[in-house]
Amino acid sequence: MTAITIIGAGNMTRGIATRALAGGHAVQILARDESSAGTLASELTGTVTAGSLSTAVTGDIVVLALPYDAALAVAEQLRDGLTGKVVVDISNPVDFATFDRLVTPDDSSAAQELQKVIPASKVVKGFNTVFAGTLVAGAVDGHKLDVALAADDAEAKDAVAALVESSGMRAIDAGPLKRAHQLEGVGFLHMAIQGQLGNTWSTAVKIVGA
Amino acid sequence: MTAITIIGAGNMTRGIATRALAGGHAVQILARDESSAGTLASELTGTVTAGSLSTAVTGDIVVLALPYDAALAVAEQLRDGLTGKVVVDISNPVDFATFDRLVTPDDSSAAQELQKVIPASKVVKGFNTVFAGTLVAGAVDGHKLDVALAADDAEAKDAVAALVESSGMRAIDAGPLKRAHQLEGVGFLHMAIQGQLGNTWSTAVKIVGA
């Protein structure tokens, strides 16, 4: 059993919490608006608590389930509480005004920018290629979900991979943290093609044949 | 029936030619070493011819099935013959010495660099996320192959999409040519994770659920 803190009370928190709770893990949901964290927690089944951004972070793995800008701001706010912890960045830093570019520098990624804000934490990129609804469902067309991870700290990446696998998904090791640049490209593409796929947002990027 | 020219006589030529011939298209294979083009053509079934780089390009769609550096060099050499044609770039500009980066500028892609070399041709990015062996096989685990395409010329992209679909694969419109940056990231990642998947190079990146 791993203790996980998820920050944010949106659809991705619901998705990741659903899978983690199904895997028997303990989930703490923290949000700026404590009542939305509480409402979400009350809708989930398992060992789940809720709190605000002032609540002490109890998870060994902390997932920032927030848009890119908010993730940076919250990381800065909670920096001390995140020291030494594994912090998972799930964001896709898409320019939502144009949907035609990423807002991060060409030679970087959201995960690398986040790591600069919390240098004493171990940032792992993950879950950005997976949609919330498919996490709640737990599978797509009979396929386990693939969750690609990138990190520089091997132990941190292993911890998140173990969480992913014990929660019924397949972890794929995408390499060092800078591979987040490519993973965020995958997330961007996956979002950008939804229109032609019927806008169900219920698809998954899957490696088949292995 | 579409006339296709494929330049190069390697595994990707074998794969793309196999699918195109199965779809009833006419394939011309050209290579610096004419005898390897001829040998490959003799191993395929359908309307297939072979020639050297001096042979007149007969295809309306020209696929550069070459490594990135060679694709640029051949495009420059054949520039006049490629004028007005749809030219498909399938390359993944990976730094094969380190396997840790792409050799293209951070704000560009192989396809965009190729377009600069042949400005009077219509470059389409495609097939770079698909492995040669899976093209020969035609399917992976019962799934049609997904072939993602990126281009600025809508007519050119439609022509390649029609070729892809009539050859038994699914075309995915990834957007404008600059999306090749993200597609080449997908190709790079797909190659980089082969070790942990058993090094069979028989996997496919697939959008499931749609």
Coordinates of C-alpha atoms in Angstrom, one line a residue, chain B:
Chain B
M1 CA -4.7 3.1 -58.6
T2 CA -2.0 5.5 -57.6
A3 CA 1.5 5.5 -58.9
I4 CA 4.0 5.6 -56.1
T5 CA 7.8 6.0 -56.2
I6 CA 9.7 4.8 -53.2
I7 CA 13.4 5.9 -53.0
G8 CA 15.6 3.5 -51.1
A9 CA 15.8 -0.3 -51.0
G10 CA 15.7 -1.0 -47.3
N11 CA 13.2 -2.5 -44.9
M12 CA 10.9 0.5 -44.9
T13 CA 10.7 0.4 -48.7
R14 CA 9.8 -3.3 -48.5
G15 CA 7.1 -2.5 -45.9
I16 CA 5.5 0.4 -47.6
A17 CA 5.7 -1.3 -51.0
T18 CA 4.1 -4.5 -49.7
R19 CA 1.1 -2.6 -48.4
A20 CA 0.8 -0.4 -51.5
L21 CA 1.0 -3.3 -53.8
A22 CA -1.6 -5.2 -51.7
G23 CA -3.8 -2.2 -52.2
G24 CA -3.5 -2.5 -56.0
H25 CA -1.2 0.5 -56.5
A26 CA 1.8 0.7 -58.9
V27 CA 5.2 1.0 -57.2
Q28 CA 8.5 2.2 -58.6
I29 CA 11.5 1.5 -56.4
L30 CA 14.6 3.6 -57.1
A31 CA 17.9 3.3 -55.3
R32 CA 21.5 4.6 -55.6
D33 CA 22.4 0.9 -56.0
E34 CA 20.0 -0.1 -58.8
S35 CA 20.6 -3.8 -58.3
S36 CA 19.3 -3.7 -54.7
A37 CA 16.2 -2.0 -56.0
G38 CA 15.8 -4.7 -58.6
T39 CA 16.3 -7.5 -56.1
L40 CA 13.7 -6.0 -53.7
A41 CA 11.3 -5.5 -56.6
S42 CA 11.7 -9.1 -57.7
E43 CA 10.7 -10.3 -54.2
L44 CA 7.4 -8.4 -54.3
T45 CA 4.1 -9.2 -56.0
G46 CA 2.2 -6.8 -58.1
T47 CA 2.9 -3.9 -60.5
V48 CA 6.4 -3.0 -59.4
T49 CA 9.5 -1.7 -61.3
A50 CA 13.0 -0.8 -60.2
G51 CA 15.6 1.8 -61.2
S52 CA 18.4 4.0 -60.1
L53 CA 18.4 7.6 -58.9
S54 CA 18.9 8.6 -62.6
T55 CA 15.6 6.9 -63.6
A56 CA 12.7 9.3 -64.2
V57 CA 10.4 9.5 -61.2
T58 CA 7.0 8.2 -62.4
G59 CA 5.1 8.3 -59.1
D60 CA 2.6 11.1 -58.2
I61 CA 3.5 10.3 -54.6
V62 CA 7.2 9.9 -53.8
V63 CA 8.3 8.3 -50.5
L64 CA 11.8 9.0 -49.3
A65 CA 12.4 5.8 -47.4
L66 CA 15.9 6.8 -46.3
P67 CA 17.6 7.9 -43.1
Y68 CA 17.3 11.6 -42.4
D69 CA 20.7 12.7 -43.8
A70 CA 20.3 10.6 -46.9
A71 CA 16.8 11.9 -47.5
L72 CA 18.0 15.5 -47.5
A73 CA 20.9 14.7 -49.9
V74 CA 18.7 12.7 -52.3
A75 CA 16.0 15.4 -52.2
E76 CA 18.6 18.0 -53.2
Q77 CA 19.9 15.7 -56.0
L78 CA 16.5 15.0 -57.4
R79 CA 14.9 18.4 -56.7
D80 CA 13.8 19.1 -60.3
G81 CA 12.2 15.7 -60.7
L82 CA 10.3 16.3 -57.5
T83 CA 8.8 19.6 -58.4
G84 CA 5.1 19.7 -57.8
K85 CA 5.0 16.2 -56.4
V86 CA 3.8 14.9 -53.1
V87 CA 7.0 13.9 -51.2
V88 CA 6.6 11.7 -48.0
D89 CA 9.2 12.0 -45.3
I90 CA 9.3 8.9 -43.1
S91 CA 12.5 9.7 -41.2
N92 CA 13.2 9.8 -37.5
P93 CA 16.2 12.1 -37.1
V94 CA 17.5 10.3 -34.0
D95 CA 21.2 10.8 -33.0
F96 CA 22.0 7.1 -33.3
A97 CA 25.4 7.6 -31.5
T98 CA 23.7 8.5 -28.2
F99 CA 20.1 7.5 -28.9
D100 CA 19.3 10.4 -26.5
R101 CA 18.3 13.2 -28.8
L102 CA 17.1 14.2 -32.2
V103 CA 19.6 15.9 -34.5
T104 CA 17.1 18.5 -35.8
P105 CA 16.8 22.0 -34.4
D106 CA 14.6 22.2 -31.3
D107 CA 12.0 24.3 -33.1
S108 CA 11.9 22.2 -36.3
S109 CA 11.7 18.6 -37.6
A110 CA 13.1 16.5 -40.3
A111 CA 10.0 17.1 -42.5
Q112 CA 10.3 20.9 -42.1
E113 CA 14.0 20.7 -42.9
L114 CA 13.3 18.6 -46.0
Q115 CA 10.6 21.1 -47.1
K116 CA 13.3 23.8 -47.1
V117 CA 15.4 21.7 -49.5
I118 CA 12.6 21.1 -51.9
P119 CA 10.3 24.1 -51.6
A120 CA 8.5 23.4 -54.9
S121 CA 7.4 19.9 -53.6
K122 CA 4.5 19.2 -51.1
V123 CA 6.1 17.5 -48.1
V124 CA 3.9 15.1 -46.1
K125 CA 5.2 13.6 -42.8
G126 CA 4.1 10.0 -42.4
F127 CA 5.0 6.3 -41.6
N128 CA 7.7 7.4 -39.2
T129 CA 5.7 5.9 -36.2
V130 CA 5.3 2.5 -37.9
F131 CA 8.0 -0.2 -38.1
A132 CA 8.9 -2.0 -41.3
G133 CA 8.0 -5.5 -40.1
T134 CA 4.5 -4.5 -39.1
L135 CA 4.0 -3.0 -42.6
V136 CA 4.9 -6.3 -44.1
A137 CA 2.7 -8.1 -41.7
G138 CA -0.1 -5.6 -42.4
A139 CA -1.6 -5.7 -38.8
V140 CA -0.5 -6.1 -35.2
D141 CA -2.5 -8.2 -32.8
G142 CA -5.5 -7.9 -35.1
H143 CA -5.3 -4.1 -35.2
K144 CA -5.0 -2.1 -38.5
L145 CA -1.9 0.0 -38.4
D146 CA -2.3 3.7 -37.6
V147 CA -0.4 6.0 -39.9
A148 CA -0.2 9.5 -38.7
L149 CA 0.2 12.3 -41.3
A150 CA 1.2 15.9 -41.0
A151 CA 1.3 18.4 -43.9
D152 CA 0.5 22.0 -44.9
D153 CA -0.9 21.1 -48.3
A154 CA -4.4 19.7 -47.7
E155 CA -4.6 18.0 -51.1
A156 CA -1.2 16.3 -50.7
K157 CA -2.2 15.1 -47.2
D158 CA -5.5 13.8 -48.6
A159 CA -3.7 11.9 -51.3
V160 CA -1.4 10.2 -48.9
A161 CA -4.3 9.5 -46.6
A162 CA -6.2 7.9 -49.5
L163 CA -3.1 5.7 -50.3
V164 CA -2.9 4.7 -46.6
E165 CA -6.6 3.8 -46.3
S166 CA -6.7 1.9 -49.6
S167 CA -3.7 0.0 -48.6
G168 CA -5.5 -1.4 -45.5
M169 CA -4.3 1.0 -42.8
R170 CA -5.9 3.9 -40.9
A171 CA -4.8 7.4 -41.6
I172 CA -4.7 9.8 -38.7
D173 CA -4.5 13.6 -39.5
A174 CA -2.0 15.0 -37.1
G175 CA -2.3 18.5 -38.5
P176 CA 0.1 20.9 -40.2
L177 CA 3.7 20.0 -41.2
K178 CA 5.1 21.5 -38.0
R179 CA 3.3 18.7 -36.1
A180 CA 6.1 16.5 -37.6
H181 CA 8.1 17.7 -34.5
Q182 CA 5.7 15.8 -32.3
L183 CA 5.4 12.9 -34.6
E184 CA 9.1 12.5 -34.8
G185 CA 9.0 12.5 -31.0
V186 CA 6.6 9.6 -31.1
G187 CA 8.8 7.7 -33.5
F188 CA 11.9 8.4 -31.3
L189 CA 10.0 7.2 -28.2
H190 CA 8.7 4.1 -30.0
M191 CA 12.2 3.1 -30.9
A192 CA 13.7 4.0 -27.5
I193 CA 11.3 1.7 -25.6
Q194 CA 12.0 -1.4 -27.7
G195 CA 14.6 -2.7 -25.3
Q196 CA 12.0 -3.1 -22.5
L197 CA 9.5 -4.6 -24.9
G198 CA 11.8 -7.5 -25.9
N199 CA 13.5 -5.8 -28.9
T200 CA 11.1 -7.5 -31.3
W201 CA 10.5 -4.2 -33.2
S202 CA 7.1 -5.7 -34.0
T203 CA 5.0 -3.3 -31.9
A204 CA 2.7 -0.5 -33.1
V205 CA 1.6 2.8 -31.7
K206 CA -2.2 2.6 -31.9
I207 CA -5.1 4.8 -30.9
V208 CA -7.5 2.3 -29.3
G209 CA -11.1 3.1 -28.4
A210 CA -12.0 4.8 -31.8

